[in-house]
Short mmCIF file of C-alpha atoms in Angstrom, two decimals:
data_model
loop_
_atom_site.label_atom_id
_atom_site.label_comp_id
_atom_site.label_asym_id
_atom_site.label_seq_id
_atom_site.Cartn_x
_atom_site.Cartn_y
_atom_site.Cartn_z
CA MET V 1 0.00 0.00 0.00
CA HIS V 2 1.27 3.49 -0.91
CA TYR V 3 0.41 5.41 2.23
CA SER V 4 0.79 8.78 0.54
CA SER V 5 -2.20 7.89 -1.62
CA ILE V 6 -4.49 7.30 1.37
CA LEU V 7 -3.29 10.20 3.52
CA PRO V 8 -5.82 12.67 1.99
CA ASP V 9 -8.61 10.21 2.80
CA VAL V 10 -7.43 9.83 6.39
CA LEU V 11 -7.41 13.62 6.71
CA LYS V 12 -10.99 13.74 5.40
CA ILE V 13 -12.02 11.17 8.00
CA ALA V 14 -10.38 13.22 10.76
CA ASP V 15 -12.07 16.38 9.46
CA ALA V 16 -15.47 14.63 9.45
CA ALA V 17 -14.92 13.48 13.04
CA SER V 18 -13.82 17.01 13.97
CA GLU V 19 -17.04 18.49 12.60
CA LYS V 20 -19.07 16.01 14.66
CA VAL V 21 -17.03 16.80 17.78
CA LEU V 22 -17.38 20.54 17.28
CA SER V 23 -21.16 20.31 16.86
CA ILE V 24 -21.38 18.65 20.29
CA TYR V 25 -18.81 21.03 21.80
CA MET V 26 -21.14 23.92 20.99
CA THR V 27 -23.97 22.39 23.04
CA ASP V 28 -24.61 21.95 26.76
CA PHE V 29 -23.13 18.44 26.69
CA LYS V 30 -23.12 15.96 29.58
CA VAL V 31 -19.91 14.60 31.09
CA ASP V 32 -19.82 10.98 32.28
CA PHE V 33 -16.93 9.05 33.84
CA LYS V 34 -15.36 5.73 32.96
CA ALA V 35 -14.27 3.08 35.47
CA ASP V 36 -10.86 4.74 35.81
CA GLU V 37 -12.62 8.05 36.57
CA SER V 38 -11.48 9.65 33.31
CA PRO V 39 -14.14 11.82 31.65
CA ILE V 40 -16.07 10.80 28.53
CA THR V 41 -18.69 12.67 26.52
CA ALA V 42 -20.99 11.99 23.58
CA ALA V 43 -18.33 13.63 21.42
CA ASP V 44 -15.78 10.89 22.22
CA VAL V 45 -18.26 8.22 21.17
CA ALA V 46 -19.43 10.07 18.05
CA SER V 47 -15.86 10.72 16.91
CA HIS V 48 -14.97 7.06 17.46
CA ARG V 49 -17.87 5.90 15.29
CA VAL V 50 -17.05 8.29 12.44
CA ILE V 51 -13.36 7.34 12.41
CA VAL V 52 -13.85 3.58 12.69
CA ALA V 53 -16.46 3.55 9.91
CA GLY V 54 -14.25 5.69 7.70
CA LEU V 55 -11.11 3.61 8.24
CA ARG V 56 -12.90 0.32 7.68
CA ASN V 57 -14.31 1.64 4.44
CA LEU V 58 -10.83 2.84 3.43
CA SER V 59 -8.88 -0.30 4.37
CA HIS V 60 -10.86 -3.44 5.21
CA ASP V 61 -7.74 -5.48 5.99
CA ILE V 62 -6.16 -3.18 8.60
CA PRO V 63 -7.51 -3.64 12.17
CA VAL V 64 -8.41 -0.67 14.37
CA LEU V 65 -7.52 -0.03 18.01
CA SER V 66 -9.39 2.87 19.63
CA GLU V 67 -9.50 4.22 23.15
CA GLU V 68 -13.28 4.07 22.99
CA GLY V 69 -13.46 0.67 21.25
CA ALA V 70 -14.09 -2.74 22.73
CA GLU V 71 -11.09 -4.27 24.45
CA ILE V 72 -9.21 -6.51 22.03
CA PRO V 73 -7.33 -9.43 23.61
CA TRP V 74 -3.54 -9.59 23.32
CA SER V 75 -3.81 -13.01 21.69
CA GLU V 76 -5.39 -11.21 18.71
CA ARG V 77 -3.43 -7.95 18.81
CA LYS V 78 -0.02 -9.66 18.92
CA GLN V 79 -0.68 -10.95 15.40
CA TRP V 80 -1.00 -7.42 14.00
CA ARG V 81 1.93 -6.23 11.89
CA ARG V 82 0.11 -2.98 11.18
CA PHE V 83 -3.00 -1.36 12.61
CA TRP V 84 -4.85 1.91 12.94
CA LEU V 85 -4.50 3.52 16.36
CA ILE V 86 -7.02 6.22 17.21
CA ASP V 87 -7.90 8.55 20.04
CA PRO V 88 -11.29 10.03 19.15
CA ILE V 89 -10.64 12.95 21.51
CA ASP V 90 -7.33 13.48 23.25
CA GLY V 91 -7.62 16.06 26.00
CA THR V 92 -11.18 15.35 27.11
CA LYS V 93 -10.46 17.54 30.16
CA ASP V 94 -9.64 20.40 27.78
CA PHE V 95 -12.89 19.59 25.97
CA THR V 96 -14.97 19.68 29.16
CA GLN V 97 -13.17 22.81 30.39
CA ARG V 98 -13.73 24.40 26.95
CA THR V 99 -10.11 25.47 26.48
CA GLY V 100 -10.24 24.49 22.80
CA GLU V 101 -7.00 22.51 23.13
CA PHE V 102 -8.32 19.03 22.41
CA THR V 103 -7.57 16.91 19.36
CA VAL V 104 -8.76 14.09 17.11
CA ASN V 105 -5.96 11.59 16.45
CA ILE V 106 -5.45 8.89 13.82
CA ALA V 107 -2.18 6.96 13.44
CA LEU V 108 -1.07 4.04 11.32
CA ILE V 109 1.33 1.75 13.16
CA GLU V 110 3.63 -0.62 11.28
CA ASN V 111 6.05 -2.98 13.02
CA GLY V 112 5.76 -0.98 16.25
CA GLU V 113 6.42 2.40 14.62
CA PRO V 114 3.92 5.21 13.90
CA ILE V 115 4.50 5.89 10.20
CA LEU V 116 1.46 8.04 9.41
CA GLY V 117 -0.38 10.45 11.68
CA VAL V 118 -3.17 13.00 11.47
CA VAL V 119 -4.00 15.35 14.34
CA THR V 120 -6.85 17.85 14.10
CA ALA V 121 -7.80 20.51 16.63
CA PRO V 122 -11.52 21.09 15.92
CA ALA V 123 -12.03 24.21 18.05
CA LEU V 124 -8.79 25.81 16.84
CA LYS V 125 -9.57 24.83 13.21
CA GLU V 126 -6.03 23.51 12.76
CA ALA V 127 -4.69 20.22 11.43
CA TYR V 128 -1.30 18.53 11.40
CA TRP V 129 -0.21 15.46 9.49
CA GLY V 130 2.96 13.57 8.75
CA LEU V 131 4.16 10.53 6.81
CA LYS V 132 7.47 8.76 7.29
CA GLY V 133 9.95 9.88 4.66
CA GLU V 134 7.62 12.52 3.22
CA GLY V 135 7.58 15.28 5.81
CA ALA V 136 5.02 16.95 8.04
CA TYR V 137 2.47 19.68 7.35
CA LYS V 138 0.13 22.07 9.12
CA ARG V 139 -3.16 23.52 7.87
CA ASP V 140 -4.05 26.71 9.73
CA ARG V 141 -7.48 28.15 10.46
CA THR V 142 -7.47 30.03 7.12
CA GLY V 143 -7.01 26.76 5.23
CA ARG V 144 -3.42 27.52 4.24
CA THR V 145 -1.10 24.49 4.29
CA ARG V 146 2.65 24.65 4.85
CA ARG V 147 5.43 22.20 5.52
CA ILE V 148 6.72 22.19 9.10
CA SER V 149 9.91 20.98 10.77
CA VAL V 150 11.69 21.00 14.11
CA VAL V 151 14.29 23.69 14.81
CA GLU V 152 17.51 23.91 16.78
CA PRO V 153 16.79 25.41 20.21
CA GLY V 154 18.13 28.73 21.37
CA GLU V 155 19.97 29.32 24.62
CA ALA V 156 16.76 29.01 26.64
CA LYS V 157 14.97 25.74 25.87
CA ARG V 158 11.25 26.11 25.18
CA VAL V 159 9.67 23.34 27.23
CA VAL V 160 6.13 22.31 26.43
CA ALA V 161 4.35 20.86 29.44
CA SER V 162 0.91 19.61 30.30
CA LYS V 163 -1.32 21.98 32.21
CA ASN V 164 -3.09 19.04 33.83
CA HIS V 165 -0.13 16.73 34.53
CA LEU V 166 2.83 18.85 35.69
CA ASN V 167 4.15 16.60 38.50
CA ASP V 168 7.24 16.99 40.70
CA GLU V 169 9.33 14.59 38.59
CA THR V 170 8.60 16.64 35.48
CA LYS V 171 9.38 19.89 37.27
CA ALA V 172 12.76 18.48 38.36
CA PHE V 173 13.57 17.38 34.80
CA ILE V 174 12.74 20.85 33.48
CA GLU V 175 14.89 22.57 36.10
CA ASN V 176 17.84 20.37 35.10
CA LEU V 177 17.63 21.68 31.55
CA GLY V 178 18.96 25.02 32.73
CA ALA V 179 17.69 28.22 31.10
CA HIS V 180 14.18 27.56 29.80
CA GLU V 181 10.73 28.95 29.23
CA LEU V 182 7.45 27.08 29.54
CA VAL V 183 5.14 26.73 26.55
CA GLN V 184 1.87 25.29 27.79
CA ALA V 185 -0.44 23.29 25.54
CA GLY V 186 -3.14 20.67 25.93
CA SER V 187 -3.51 17.18 24.48
CA SER V 188 -1.31 15.92 21.64
CA LEU V 189 -0.75 19.54 20.54
CA LYS V 190 2.38 19.40 22.72
CA PHE V 191 4.10 17.22 20.11
CA CYS V 192 2.82 19.44 17.31
CA LYS V 193 4.30 22.56 18.93
CA ILE V 194 7.73 20.94 18.63
CA ALA V 195 7.02 19.68 15.11
CA GLU V 196 6.27 23.20 13.88
CA GLY V 197 9.25 24.76 15.65
CA HIS V 198 7.33 26.55 18.42
CA ALA V 199 8.81 24.45 21.24
CA ASP V 200 11.92 22.35 21.79
CA ILE V 201 11.19 19.52 24.22
CA TYR V 202 8.26 17.76 25.91
CA PRO V 203 9.12 15.53 28.88
CA ARG V 204 6.27 13.21 29.85
CA LEU V 205 7.10 11.60 33.18
CA GLY V 206 3.59 10.39 33.87
CA PRO V 207 1.12 7.86 32.47
CA THR V 208 -0.11 7.93 28.88
CA CYS V 209 -1.47 5.25 26.58
CA GLU V 210 -0.43 4.39 23.03
CA TRP V 211 -3.48 6.09 21.51
CA ASP V 212 -2.61 9.34 23.31
CA THR V 213 0.69 9.65 21.47
CA GLY V 214 0.68 7.64 18.22
CA ALA V 215 -0.64 10.21 15.73
CA ALA V 216 1.33 13.18 17.06
CA HIS V 217 4.44 10.99 17.39
CA ALA V 218 4.16 10.29 13.64
CA VAL V 219 3.82 14.02 12.91
CA LEU V 220 6.85 14.89 15.05
CA SER V 221 8.98 12.13 13.51
CA ALA V 222 8.05 13.26 10.00
CA ALA V 223 9.03 16.81 10.99
CA GLY V 224 12.52 15.63 11.98
CA GLY V 225 11.99 15.02 15.69
CA LYS V 226 11.90 11.93 17.86
CA VAL V 227 10.15 10.39 20.84
CA GLU V 228 12.29 8.22 23.10
CA THR V 229 12.09 6.49 26.45
CA LEU V 230 14.27 7.72 29.30
CA GLU V 231 16.71 4.97 28.27
CA GLY V 232 17.06 6.49 24.80
CA MET V 233 15.03 3.85 22.94
CA PRO V 234 12.31 4.76 20.41
CA LEU V 235 8.81 4.71 21.89
CA GLN V 236 7.18 1.50 20.64
CA TYR V 237 3.57 0.61 19.81
CA GLY V 238 1.57 -2.58 19.64
CA LYS V 239 2.71 -3.80 23.06
CA GLU V 240 0.75 -6.15 25.28
CA GLU V 241 0.47 -3.31 27.81
CA VAL V 242 -0.99 -0.22 26.10
CA LEU V 243 0.48 2.09 28.77
CA ASN V 244 3.54 4.00 27.54
CA PRO V 245 6.74 4.25 29.58
CA HIS V 246 7.93 7.75 30.47
CA PHE V 247 9.29 9.49 27.38
CA ILE V 248 10.94 12.60 25.99
CA ALA V 249 9.72 14.19 22.75
CA ALA V 250 12.14 16.62 21.11
CA GLY V 251 14.02 17.60 18.00
CA ASN V 252 17.20 15.76 17.04
CA TRP V 253 19.31 18.00 19.28
CA TYR V 254 18.33 16.08 22.42
CA LYS V 255 20.57 13.11 23.27
#
């Protein structure tokens, strides 16, 4: 399969899901809570349905793993060489708090690596996408599309950090960087800030799942950056445990 040929269709699917999400965002929606006490809304479910239907229509032979989908046993998942990995809404807290900084995320994983990713920010009317070997792009709220890439940091590192998950371990890591400034962003937009050259490093020393990171990881990689564990190994996907280890997202300057 030539992934460049299906990328426009994946973007259309993400845009359709974004429209559905935004229509619910503009209403007085109800917030429920899952067993792990994380929030969920009708928008998460609606986005999931739009994306899954679209991807299955696009590629019948590629399985789909979604945060809001039914749990798929490891005995089945371990057979997958490639699969779609989706987070119908990343940053549900940002959604419920109406900050606008939530995203729709679609990634294609192959042999443990995110090789294609689309991230849309419905309320901000922005979209990012990337494909291994073919670069990364951003579409702004005016509809203009441009190629994006990571940049070499200046003397003060621009550190992008989560507004909802800034723990003591992360604070200590940031202090050890020396001169720095904080660039706050919600959801998977933290990766995208680095990909477009507006930030330099994102340390995540707290829990995330594969679907939280896959799409934006692909965008950042295509833009010339990387996402590695604290041991310096590439962040891997398609594991038995969907929880990610702690990781650092950055441009190629970070060793």
